[in-house]
Amino acid sequence: MISTVATKPFADQKPGTSGLRKKVPVFQQPNYAENFIQSIFDSLEDFAGKTLVIGGDGRFYNREVIQKAIKMAAANGFGRILVGKGGILSTPAASHVIRKYKAFGGIILSASHNPGGPTEDFGIKYNIGNGGPAPERITDAIFQRSRVIESYRIVDAADVDLDAIGTTVVDGMTVEVIDPVADYAALMEELFDFGAIRNLFGLGFRMVFDAMSAVTGPYAKEIIEGRLGAPAGTVRNFIPLPDFGGHHPDPNLVHAKELYDEMMAGDAAPDFGAASDGDGDRNLVIGKGIFVTPSDSLAILAANAHLAPGYNKGIAGIARSMPTSAAADRVAERLGIGMYETPTGWKFFGNLLDAGKVTICGEESAGTGSSHVREKDGLWAVLLWLNILAVRGESVMDIVTQHWATYGRNYYSRHDYEEVDSDAANGLVATLRARLATLPGTKIGDLVVTEADDFSYLDPVDQSVSNNQGVRILFEGGSRVVFRLSGTGTSGATLRVYIERYEPDASRHDLETQGALADLIDAAESLADIRTRTGRDAPSVIT
Ligand code: VG1
Ligand code: CO
């Protein structure tokens, strides 16, 4: 039986870089999740009788929202639901399931790398039929709908047993609880040379994978230990926990510090260290004695992708988000393929991938992926690295230093100022914007500004335009500083400052990163008065 429930709009349901993210207590307000889900359905057309995929990263409140979404999907006329067992689907696996079963779309419940638990973060995101995050046209429509919504539709039915694989019917709609890992693992076997990687482990290659008590655990355990034969214990923290064991499931040098320290322990260190985030779309890659920045990783994966069976015909093009370093650009240039610079957020890669213009995409925020799905994919990046290591038979350190010797090195760092006052952060960016026209030609220390703008993107496929995507200050010699505000935070504002310097000279490729960037870090401070405006002496996180 379908009920139409009266509701009132919430003013704050504007999706950010990747869906709507709020603290759990916000989502627990009566009708809050329902309003947003109904706003999604109200923004879509012609889905009667079609399939919707639902899954999440297993964080606190995941199961409750899944039950609501199933009952609302039934009331709104979907014909079939595919939901991961236990309510689990990593973001890339959800993208694959949407594509494989030709679903109309999917609802992914995640706040990614943000902490989970009763007072921490939750999120809801809608993905379209290509498996990728809804483009801005749809997220804008969802937000507009959420501001005027007056009712939502839900069926009065018992909860679905999410822990038993099988099919049930909810008020005329079929619900299939599926194995969350099987389809994804099969896809990875198609793309990579599992035999070669198995041999590598057979030769005594040692790896550590930290699943950070998040969604990738079951996937990594099955693939790395199960199918690739890595020794038991290679995959750590593999049971997804609703609160991620109280940690930030964020695979960076701050939150995966134990792994980093282990990888830096000299000769005793394992050969390869990796980690992924809350929802499984980010990756961290560390070799024995060397951390690989995500921007370098993108460039190296693109340059070597042809060594894996799934990419042995070469790649069509590369796309990176604007703040990501230009290391990949040099690879595209050498390969004679297209290079695309997009705003931050995976939703901007979808059109390029669908049009066949690019095969590999990446973001500086530890995201890399390819045309196999329409999300970034943490485990995919790790497996491509393993495939490359198995074929080349060299260490991560050797591969990275050779890459720099060939292409030059892009020193790169991101400084985050988290939970700063929103007005202060907006003021900082507004002041910078107002000065942009006057900056070219000016000198800051020894640096000369060549260009300054607020990045705007014209999508070459659908001609849509996205403005105000980040303030860029470019200097002579190819260095730059970028300022933008995060669109994924849930309290206050987060200012991100991205700093990059290109060094062609191989004799200067072993500098310490912050030192190599010191003059640009000073320039960022003097351009934006970060300390005075945010009241912070130093960034909260440096990656
Ligand atoms: C951040 C990253 C961005 C990424 C987004 C979603 O966004 O910078 O590159 O696409 O998170 O990733 P923002 O707006 O906070 O800078 V995830 O793994 O949180 O879904
Ligand atoms: Co994520």
Coordinates of C-alpha atoms and ligand atoms in Angstrom, one line a residue:
M1 CA 0.0 0.0 0.0
I2 CA 1.4 3.4 -1.0
S3 CA 1.2 6.3 1.4
T4 CA 1.8 9.9 0.4
V5 CA 3.3 11.6 3.4
A6 CA 3.2 15.4 3.8
T7 CA 6.5 17.1 4.4
K8 CA 8.2 20.5 4.5
P9 CA 11.3 21.4 2.6
F10 CA 14.8 21.6 4.2
A11 CA 16.8 24.6 3.0
D12 CA 20.2 22.8 3.0
Q13 CA 19.8 19.9 0.6
K14 CA 22.2 21.2 -2.1
P15 CA 24.5 18.4 -3.4
G16 CA 28.2 19.2 -3.2
T17 CA 31.2 17.9 -5.1
S18 CA 29.8 14.3 -4.6
G19 CA 26.3 14.2 -3.4
L20 CA 24.6 15.5 -0.2
R21 CA 26.8 15.1 2.9
K22 CA 25.7 16.0 6.4
K23 CA 26.2 14.9 9.9
V24 CA 24.2 11.8 10.9
P25 CA 21.9 13.7 13.3
V26 CA 20.9 16.0 10.4
F27 CA 20.0 12.9 8.2
Q28 CA 18.1 11.5 11.2
Q29 CA 15.6 14.4 11.4
P30 CA 12.2 13.2 10.5
N31 CA 11.7 13.2 6.7
Y32 CA 15.2 14.5 5.9
A33 CA 16.5 11.5 4.0
E34 CA 13.0 10.9 2.5
N35 CA 12.8 14.5 1.2
F36 CA 16.1 14.1 -0.5
I37 CA 15.3 10.7 -2.0
Q38 CA 11.9 11.9 -3.2
S39 CA 13.6 15.0 -4.7
I40 CA 15.9 12.7 -6.7
F41 CA 13.0 10.7 -8.0
D42 CA 11.0 13.8 -8.8
S43 CA 14.0 15.0 -10.9
L44 CA 14.1 11.9 -13.1
E45 CA 11.8 10.8 -15.9
D46 CA 10.6 7.6 -17.4
F47 CA 11.8 5.1 -14.9
A48 CA 8.6 3.2 -14.3
G49 CA 9.3 -0.5 -14.2
K50 CA 13.1 0.0 -14.5
T51 CA 16.0 -1.1 -12.3
L52 CA 17.6 1.0 -9.5
V53 CA 20.8 -0.1 -7.8
I54 CA 21.2 0.7 -4.1
G55 CA 24.3 0.2 -1.9
G56 CA 26.6 2.0 0.5
D57 CA 29.9 1.9 2.3
G58 CA 28.4 0.3 5.4
R59 CA 28.7 3.3 7.6
F60 CA 26.4 4.1 10.5
Y61 CA 22.8 4.7 9.3
N62 CA 23.4 2.9 6.0
R63 CA 20.9 0.1 6.6
E64 CA 18.1 2.4 7.8
V65 CA 18.4 4.6 4.7
I66 CA 18.5 1.6 2.4
Q67 CA 15.2 0.4 3.8
K68 CA 13.6 3.8 3.2
A69 CA 15.0 4.0 -0.3
I70 CA 13.7 0.6 -1.2
K71 CA 10.2 1.4 0.0
M72 CA 10.2 4.8 -1.7
A73 CA 11.5 3.3 -4.9
A74 CA 8.6 0.8 -4.9
A75 CA 6.1 3.6 -4.2
N76 CA 7.6 5.7 -7.0
G77 CA 7.2 2.9 -9.6
F78 CA 10.6 1.3 -10.0
G79 CA 10.3 -2.3 -11.2
R80 CA 13.4 -3.8 -9.7
I81 CA 16.1 -3.1 -7.0
L82 CA 19.6 -4.6 -7.0
V83 CA 21.1 -4.1 -3.5
G84 CA 24.4 -5.3 -2.2
K85 CA 24.3 -8.0 0.6
G86 CA 24.5 -6.3 4.0
G87 CA 23.7 -3.0 2.2
I88 CA 27.3 -3.0 0.9
L89 CA 28.5 -1.8 -2.5
S90 CA 31.7 0.1 -2.9
T91 CA 31.3 3.2 -5.1
P92 CA 33.1 1.7 -8.1
A93 CA 31.3 -1.6 -7.7
A94 CA 28.0 0.2 -7.6
S95 CA 29.0 2.0 -10.8
H96 CA 29.8 -1.4 -12.4
V97 CA 26.6 -3.0 -11.3
I98 CA 24.6 -0.1 -12.8
R99 CA 26.4 -0.5 -16.1
K100 CA 26.4 -4.3 -16.2
Y101 CA 22.7 -4.7 -15.5
K102 CA 21.7 -1.7 -17.6
A103 CA 20.0 -0.1 -14.6
F104 CA 18.2 3.2 -14.9
G105 CA 20.5 4.6 -12.1
G106 CA 21.7 4.1 -8.6
I107 CA 21.6 5.5 -5.1
I108 CA 25.0 5.4 -3.3
L109 CA 25.1 6.0 0.4
S110 CA 28.4 7.3 1.5
A111 CA 30.4 10.2 2.9
S112 CA 33.5 8.7 1.4
H113 CA 36.6 9.4 3.5
N114 CA 34.8 11.3 6.2
P115 CA 34.4 9.6 9.6
G116 CA 31.3 7.5 10.4
G117 CA 29.2 7.0 13.5
P118 CA 26.2 8.4 15.3
T119 CA 27.6 12.0 15.3
E120 CA 29.8 11.7 12.2
D121 CA 29.0 12.0 8.5
F122 CA 26.5 10.4 6.1
G123 CA 25.8 11.0 2.5
I124 CA 23.4 10.2 -0.4
K125 CA 24.4 10.4 -4.1
Y126 CA 22.5 9.7 -7.3
N127 CA 24.3 8.0 -10.2
I128 CA 22.8 7.9 -13.7
G129 CA 22.6 5.0 -16.2
N130 CA 26.2 5.3 -17.4
G131 CA 27.2 4.4 -13.8
G132 CA 28.6 7.9 -13.0
P133 CA 27.6 10.6 -10.6
A134 CA 24.7 12.7 -11.9
P135 CA 25.8 15.8 -13.8
E136 CA 25.2 19.3 -12.5
R137 CA 22.0 19.6 -14.6
I138 CA 20.5 16.8 -12.5
T139 CA 22.0 17.8 -9.1
D140 CA 20.7 21.3 -9.6
A141 CA 17.2 20.0 -10.4
I142 CA 17.3 17.8 -7.2
F143 CA 18.2 20.9 -5.2
Q144 CA 15.5 23.0 -6.7
R145 CA 13.0 20.2 -6.1
S146 CA 14.1 19.9 -2.4
R147 CA 13.3 23.5 -1.8
V148 CA 9.6 23.2 -2.7
I149 CA 8.8 19.5 -1.9
E150 CA 5.5 19.0 -0.2
S151 CA 5.2 15.2 0.0
Y152 CA 6.9 11.9 -0.5
R153 CA 5.7 8.5 -1.5
I154 CA 6.5 5.3 0.4
V155 CA 5.0 1.8 0.6
D156 CA 4.0 0.3 3.9
A157 CA 6.0 -3.0 3.8
A158 CA 8.3 -5.1 6.0
D159 CA 12.0 -4.4 5.9
V160 CA 13.9 -6.4 3.3
D161 CA 16.4 -9.0 4.8
L162 CA 19.6 -7.5 3.4
D163 CA 21.8 -10.3 4.7
A164 CA 20.3 -13.1 2.6
I165 CA 21.2 -13.3 -1.1
G166 CA 18.0 -13.8 -3.0
T167 CA 14.9 -12.2 -4.4
T168 CA 11.9 -10.9 -2.6
V169 CA 9.0 -8.7 -3.7
V170 CA 8.1 -5.4 -2.0
D171 CA 4.6 -4.2 -3.0
G172 CA 5.0 -5.5 -6.6
M173 CA 8.7 -4.4 -7.0
T174 CA 11.4 -7.1 -7.2
V175 CA 14.3 -6.7 -4.8
E176 CA 17.4 -8.8 -5.5
V177 CA 20.1 -8.9 -2.8
I178 CA 23.3 -9.6 -4.7
D179 CA 26.9 -10.5 -3.8
P180 CA 28.6 -7.1 -3.8
V181 CA 32.0 -8.5 -4.8
A182 CA 31.4 -11.1 -7.5
D183 CA 30.7 -8.9 -10.5
Y184 CA 33.5 -6.4 -9.6
A185 CA 36.1 -9.1 -9.1
A186 CA 35.2 -10.7 -12.5
L187 CA 35.7 -7.3 -14.2
M188 CA 39.1 -6.9 -12.6
E189 CA 40.1 -10.3 -14.0
E190 CA 39.2 -9.1 -17.4
L191 CA 41.3 -6.0 -17.2
F192 CA 44.5 -7.3 -15.5
D193 CA 46.9 -10.2 -15.9
F194 CA 46.1 -12.1 -12.8
G195 CA 48.5 -14.8 -13.7
A196 CA 51.5 -12.4 -13.9
I197 CA 50.5 -10.9 -10.5
R198 CA 50.1 -14.3 -9.0
N199 CA 53.7 -15.1 -10.1
L200 CA 54.9 -11.9 -8.6
F201 CA 53.5 -13.0 -5.2
G202 CA 54.9 -16.4 -5.8
L203 CA 58.4 -14.9 -6.1
G204 CA 58.0 -13.5 -2.6
F205 CA 56.8 -10.0 -3.4
R206 CA 55.4 -8.5 -0.2
M207 CA 52.4 -6.2 -0.1
V208 CA 50.3 -4.5 2.6
F209 CA 46.8 -3.3 1.8
D210 CA 45.0 -1.3 4.5
A211 CA 41.2 -1.4 3.9
M212 CA 40.8 1.1 6.8
S213 CA 37.8 -0.9 8.2
A214 CA 35.9 0.4 5.3
V215 CA 34.0 -1.0 2.3
T216 CA 37.0 -2.2 0.2
G217 CA 37.9 -4.9 2.7
P218 CA 35.8 -7.7 1.2
Y219 CA 36.8 -6.8 -2.3
A220 CA 40.5 -6.7 -1.5
K221 CA 40.4 -9.9 0.5
E222 CA 38.7 -11.8 -2.2
I223 CA 40.9 -10.4 -5.0
I224 CA 44.3 -9.9 -3.5
E225 CA 44.5 -12.8 -1.1
G226 CA 41.8 -15.1 -2.8
R227 CA 42.4 -14.8 -6.5
L228 CA 46.0 -13.4 -6.6
G229 CA 47.3 -15.7 -3.9
A230 CA 48.9 -13.0 -1.7
P231 CA 49.6 -14.4 1.8
A232 CA 46.9 -14.3 4.4
G233 CA 47.4 -11.0 6.4
T234 CA 48.3 -9.0 3.3
V235 CA 44.9 -7.2 3.5
R236 CA 44.4 -5.5 6.9
N237 CA 41.4 -4.0 8.6
F238 CA 39.2 -5.8 6.1
I239 CA 35.9 -5.9 8.0
P240 CA 33.8 -2.8 7.2
L241 CA 32.8 -1.2 10.5
P242 CA 29.9 1.4 10.9
D243 CA 32.4 3.8 12.5
F244 CA 35.5 2.6 10.6
G245 CA 37.0 1.7 14.0
G246 CA 36.8 5.3 15.1
H247 CA 39.3 6.5 12.4
H248 CA 39.1 8.7 9.3
P249 CA 38.9 6.2 6.4
D250 CA 41.0 8.6 4.4
P251 CA 44.1 7.1 2.7
N252 CA 46.5 9.9 3.1
L253 CA 49.8 10.4 4.9
V254 CA 48.0 11.7 8.0
H255 CA 45.3 9.0 8.4
A256 CA 47.3 6.1 7.0
K257 CA 50.5 7.1 8.9
E258 CA 51.2 3.6 10.3
L259 CA 51.3 2.2 6.8
Y260 CA 53.5 5.0 5.7
D261 CA 55.9 4.5 8.5
E262 CA 56.1 0.8 7.8
M263 CA 56.9 1.5 4.1
M264 CA 59.7 3.8 5.1
A265 CA 61.3 1.3 7.4
G266 CA 64.3 0.7 5.1
D267 CA 65.1 -2.8 3.7
A268 CA 62.6 -4.4 6.1
A269 CA 59.7 -2.6 4.5
P270 CA 57.3 -4.5 2.2
D271 CA 57.6 -3.9 -1.5
F272 CA 54.3 -2.3 -2.0
G273 CA 51.8 -0.5 0.3
A274 CA 48.3 0.6 -0.6
A275 CA 45.1 1.7 1.1
S276 CA 41.6 2.9 0.0
D277 CA 38.9 5.1 1.5
G278 CA 35.5 4.7 3.1
D279 CA 33.7 4.0 -0.1
G280 CA 36.5 2.4 -2.0
D281 CA 37.1 5.0 -4.8
R282 CA 40.3 6.5 -3.5
N283 CA 43.7 4.9 -3.4
L284 CA 47.0 5.5 -1.7
V285 CA 50.2 4.0 -3.2
I286 CA 53.5 3.7 -1.4
G287 CA 56.6 1.9 -2.6
K288 CA 59.4 0.7 -0.4
G289 CA 60.8 4.0 0.7
I290 CA 58.7 6.2 -1.6
F291 CA 55.2 7.7 -1.4
V292 CA 53.7 8.2 -4.9
T293 CA 51.7 11.4 -5.1
P294 CA 48.3 10.8 -6.7
S295 CA 49.2 13.2 -9.5
D296 CA 52.4 11.3 -10.3
S297 CA 50.5 8.0 -9.9
L298 CA 48.0 9.2 -12.6
A299 CA 50.9 10.0 -15.0
I300 CA 52.7 6.8 -14.3
L301 CA 49.6 4.6 -14.7
A302 CA 48.7 6.4 -18.0
A303 CA 52.3 5.9 -19.3
N304 CA 52.3 2.2 -18.5
A305 CA 48.6 1.2 -18.9
H306 CA 49.4 -0.6 -22.1
L307 CA 51.2 -3.3 -20.1
A308 CA 47.8 -4.5 -18.7
P309 CA 45.6 -6.6 -21.0
G310 CA 42.6 -4.3 -20.6
Y311 CA 44.6 -1.4 -22.1
N312 CA 47.0 -3.1 -24.4
K313 CA 45.7 -1.2 -27.4
G314 CA 46.7 2.0 -25.8
I315 CA 44.6 4.7 -24.2
A316 CA 42.5 7.3 -26.0
G317 CA 43.2 10.3 -23.8
I318 CA 43.7 11.4 -20.3
A319 CA 41.6 13.7 -18.1
R320 CA 42.5 15.3 -14.8
S321 CA 40.8 17.8 -12.5
M322 CA 42.2 21.3 -12.7
P323 CA 44.0 21.2 -9.3
T324 CA 45.8 17.9 -10.2
S325 CA 49.4 18.4 -11.3
A326 CA 50.3 18.6 -14.9
A327 CA 52.5 15.5 -14.7
A328 CA 49.9 13.6 -16.8
D329 CA 49.9 16.3 -19.5
R330 CA 53.5 15.5 -20.4
V331 CA 52.5 11.8 -20.8
A332 CA 49.6 12.7 -23.1
E333 CA 51.9 15.0 -25.1
R334 CA 54.4 12.2 -25.6
L335 CA 51.7 9.7 -26.5
G336 CA 50.1 12.2 -28.9
I337 CA 46.7 11.7 -27.2
G338 CA 44.1 14.2 -25.9
M339 CA 44.4 15.8 -22.5
Y340 CA 41.4 17.3 -20.7
E341 CA 41.3 19.6 -17.7
T342 CA 38.0 19.5 -15.8
P343 CA 36.6 21.0 -12.6
T344 CA 37.0 19.0 -9.4
G345 CA 34.7 16.0 -9.0
W346 CA 34.3 12.8 -10.9
K347 CA 31.0 13.9 -12.5
F348 CA 32.9 16.0 -15.0
F349 CA 34.7 12.9 -16.4
G350 CA 31.5 11.1 -17.4
N351 CA 30.9 12.8 -20.7
L352 CA 34.5 12.5 -21.8
L353 CA 34.5 8.8 -21.0
D354 CA 31.2 8.2 -22.7
A355 CA 32.3 9.9 -25.8
G356 CA 35.5 7.8 -25.9
K357 CA 37.7 10.9 -25.7
V358 CA 39.6 9.6 -22.6
T359 CA 40.4 6.2 -21.1
I360 CA 42.2 7.2 -17.8
C361 CA 41.1 10.0 -15.4
G362 CA 42.5 11.2 -12.2
E363 CA 42.4 13.7 -9.3
E364 CA 45.1 14.9 -7.0
S365 CA 42.8 13.8 -4.1
A366 CA 43.9 10.2 -4.5
G367 CA 41.4 9.3 -7.2
T368 CA 42.3 7.4 -10.3
G369 CA 40.1 5.4 -12.7
S370 CA 39.3 4.4 -16.2
S371 CA 36.6 3.8 -18.7
H372 CA 35.8 0.4 -17.0
V373 CA 33.4 2.2 -14.7
R374 CA 32.3 5.9 -14.3
E375 CA 33.7 6.4 -10.8
K376 CA 37.2 6.6 -9.5
D377 CA 38.3 3.2 -8.4
G378 CA 40.8 2.6 -5.6
L379 CA 41.4 -1.2 -6.0
W380 CA 41.6 -0.8 -9.8
A381 CA 44.5 1.6 -9.4
V382 CA 46.2 -0.8 -7.0
L383 CA 45.8 -3.7 -9.4
L384 CA 47.0 -1.7 -12.3
W385 CA 50.1 -0.8 -10.3
L386 CA 50.6 -4.5 -9.4
N387 CA 50.2 -5.5 -13.1
I388 CA 52.8 -2.9 -14.1
L389 CA 55.2 -4.0 -11.3
A390 CA 54.7 -7.7 -12.4
V391 CA 55.5 -6.9 -16.0
R392 CA 58.4 -4.5 -15.5
G393 CA 60.0 -6.4 -12.7
E394 CA 61.3 -3.2 -11.2
S395 CA 60.6 -1.5 -7.8
V396 CA 58.2 1.3 -7.4
M397 CA 61.1 3.6 -6.6
D398 CA 62.8 2.8 -9.9
I399 CA 59.7 3.2 -11.9
V400 CA 58.9 6.6 -10.3
T401 CA 62.5 8.0 -10.6
Q402 CA 62.7 6.8 -14.2
H403 CA 59.4 8.5 -14.9
W404 CA 60.7 11.8 -13.5
A405 CA 64.0 11.5 -15.5
T406 CA 62.0 11.0 -18.7
Y407 CA 59.3 13.6 -18.1
G408 CA 60.6 15.9 -15.4
R409 CA 59.1 16.1 -11.9
N410 CA 56.1 18.1 -10.8
Y411 CA 56.6 18.8 -7.1
Y412 CA 53.2 19.0 -5.7
S413 CA 51.4 19.5 -2.3
R414 CA 47.9 20.4 -1.1
H415 CA 47.5 22.3 2.1
D416 CA 44.0 22.0 3.7
Y417 CA 42.6 24.4 6.3
E418 CA 39.7 22.5 7.7
E419 CA 36.6 23.7 9.5
V420 CA 37.4 27.4 9.2
D421 CA 34.8 30.1 9.6
S422 CA 32.7 30.1 6.4
D423 CA 32.5 33.9 6.1
A424 CA 36.3 34.1 6.5
A425 CA 36.8 31.5 3.8
N426 CA 34.4 33.1 1.4
G427 CA 35.9 36.5 2.1
L428 CA 39.4 35.1 1.3
V429 CA 38.3 33.8 -2.1
A430 CA 36.2 36.8 -2.9
T431 CA 39.1 39.1 -2.3
L432 CA 41.4 37.0 -4.5
R433 CA 38.8 37.0 -7.3
A434 CA 38.5 40.8 -7.1
R435 CA 42.3 41.1 -7.6
L436 CA 42.7 38.6 -10.4
A437 CA 42.8 41.2 -13.2
T438 CA 45.6 43.2 -11.6
L439 CA 47.9 40.2 -10.8
P440 CA 49.5 39.3 -14.2
G441 CA 52.9 40.9 -14.4
T442 CA 53.3 41.5 -10.7
K443 CA 56.2 40.0 -8.7
I444 CA 55.9 38.0 -5.5
G445 CA 59.3 37.4 -4.1
D446 CA 61.2 36.1 -7.1
L447 CA 58.1 34.8 -8.8
V448 CA 56.4 36.6 -11.6
V449 CA 52.7 36.1 -12.2
T450 CA 51.9 35.3 -15.8
E451 CA 48.1 34.5 -15.5
A452 CA 45.4 34.6 -12.9
D453 CA 41.8 33.5 -13.3
D454 CA 38.9 31.7 -11.8
F455 CA 38.7 28.4 -13.6
S456 CA 35.7 27.9 -15.8
Y457 CA 35.0 24.7 -17.9
L458 CA 33.3 24.3 -21.2
D459 CA 32.3 20.6 -21.5
P460 CA 33.4 19.7 -25.0
V461 CA 30.7 17.0 -25.3
D462 CA 27.5 18.8 -24.1
Q463 CA 28.7 22.4 -24.2
S464 CA 27.6 23.0 -20.6
V465 CA 29.6 25.6 -18.7
S466 CA 30.7 25.5 -15.0
N467 CA 32.1 28.7 -13.6
N468 CA 34.0 29.6 -10.4
Q469 CA 35.8 26.3 -10.1
G470 CA 38.9 27.5 -8.4
V471 CA 41.3 30.5 -8.4
R472 CA 44.5 29.8 -10.4
I473 CA 47.6 31.9 -10.1
L474 CA 50.2 30.9 -12.7
F475 CA 53.9 31.9 -12.5
E476 CA 56.7 32.0 -15.0
G477 CA 58.3 28.6 -15.5
G478 CA 55.0 26.7 -15.1
S479 CA 54.6 26.9 -11.3
R480 CA 51.2 27.6 -9.9
V481 CA 49.0 28.0 -6.8
V482 CA 45.3 27.2 -6.8
F483 CA 42.8 28.1 -4.2
R484 CA 39.3 26.6 -3.8
L485 CA 36.8 25.8 -1.2
S486 CA 35.8 22.1 -0.6
G487 CA 32.4 20.9 -1.6
T488 CA 32.4 17.8 0.6
G489 CA 32.9 19.1 4.1
T490 CA 30.1 19.0 6.7
S491 CA 31.1 21.7 9.2
G492 CA 32.3 25.2 8.4
A493 CA 34.5 25.6 5.3
T494 CA 37.6 23.9 4.1
L495 CA 40.1 26.0 2.2
R496 CA 42.3 23.9 -0.1
V497 CA 45.5 25.4 -1.4
Y498 CA 47.2 23.4 -4.2
I499 CA 50.9 24.1 -4.9
E500 CA 52.9 22.9 -7.9
R501 CA 56.3 23.5 -9.4
Y502 CA 57.8 21.8 -12.4
E503 CA 61.4 20.7 -12.3
P504 CA 63.0 19.4 -15.5
D505 CA 66.5 18.9 -14.1
A506 CA 67.0 15.3 -13.0
S507 CA 69.8 16.4 -10.6
R508 CA 67.1 18.2 -8.6
H509 CA 64.5 15.4 -8.4
D510 CA 65.3 14.3 -4.8
L511 CA 64.4 17.4 -2.9
E512 CA 62.0 17.4 0.0
T513 CA 58.6 18.5 -1.3
Q514 CA 57.7 21.3 1.1
G515 CA 61.2 22.7 0.7
A516 CA 61.0 22.5 -3.1
L517 CA 57.8 24.5 -2.9
A518 CA 58.7 26.9 -0.1
D519 CA 58.7 30.1 -2.3
L520 CA 55.3 29.2 -3.7
I521 CA 53.9 28.4 -0.2
D522 CA 55.1 31.9 0.8
A523 CA 53.5 33.4 -2.3
A524 CA 50.2 31.7 -1.5
E525 CA 50.3 33.3 2.0
S526 CA 51.1 36.7 0.7
L527 CA 48.5 36.6 -2.0
A528 CA 45.6 35.4 0.2
D529 CA 46.5 36.4 3.8
I530 CA 45.6 32.9 4.8
R531 CA 46.9 33.2 8.4
T532 CA 45.1 36.5 9.2
R533 CA 41.9 35.5 7.5
T534 CA 41.5 32.0 8.8
G535 CA 43.2 32.6 12.1
R536 CA 45.4 29.5 11.5
D537 CA 49.1 29.4 11.8
A538 CA 49.4 26.3 9.7
P539 CA 47.3 23.9 7.5
S540 CA 45.3 21.2 9.3
V541 CA 46.4 18.6 6.8
I542 CA 49.3 18.6 4.3
T543 CA 49.2 16.0 1.6
Ligands
VG1_1 C1 37.0 16.2 -2.7 C2 38.2 16.1 -3.6 C3 37.7 15.8 -5.0 C4 36.9 14.5 -5.0 C5 35.7 14.7 -4.0 C6 34.9 13.4 -3.8 O1 36.2 17.3 -3.0 O2 39.0 17.3 -3.6 O3 38.8 15.6 -5.9 O4 36.3 14.3 -6.2 O5 36.3 15.0 -2.7 O6 35.8 12.3 -3.5 P1 36.3 18.7 -2.3 O7 35.1 19.5 -3.0 O8 36.1 18.5 -0.9 O9 37.6 19.3 -2.6 V1 35.2 11.2 -2.4 O10 36.3 9.9 -2.3 O11 34.9 12.1 -1.1 O12 33.7 10.7 -3.0
CO2 CO 35.6 8.2 -1.7

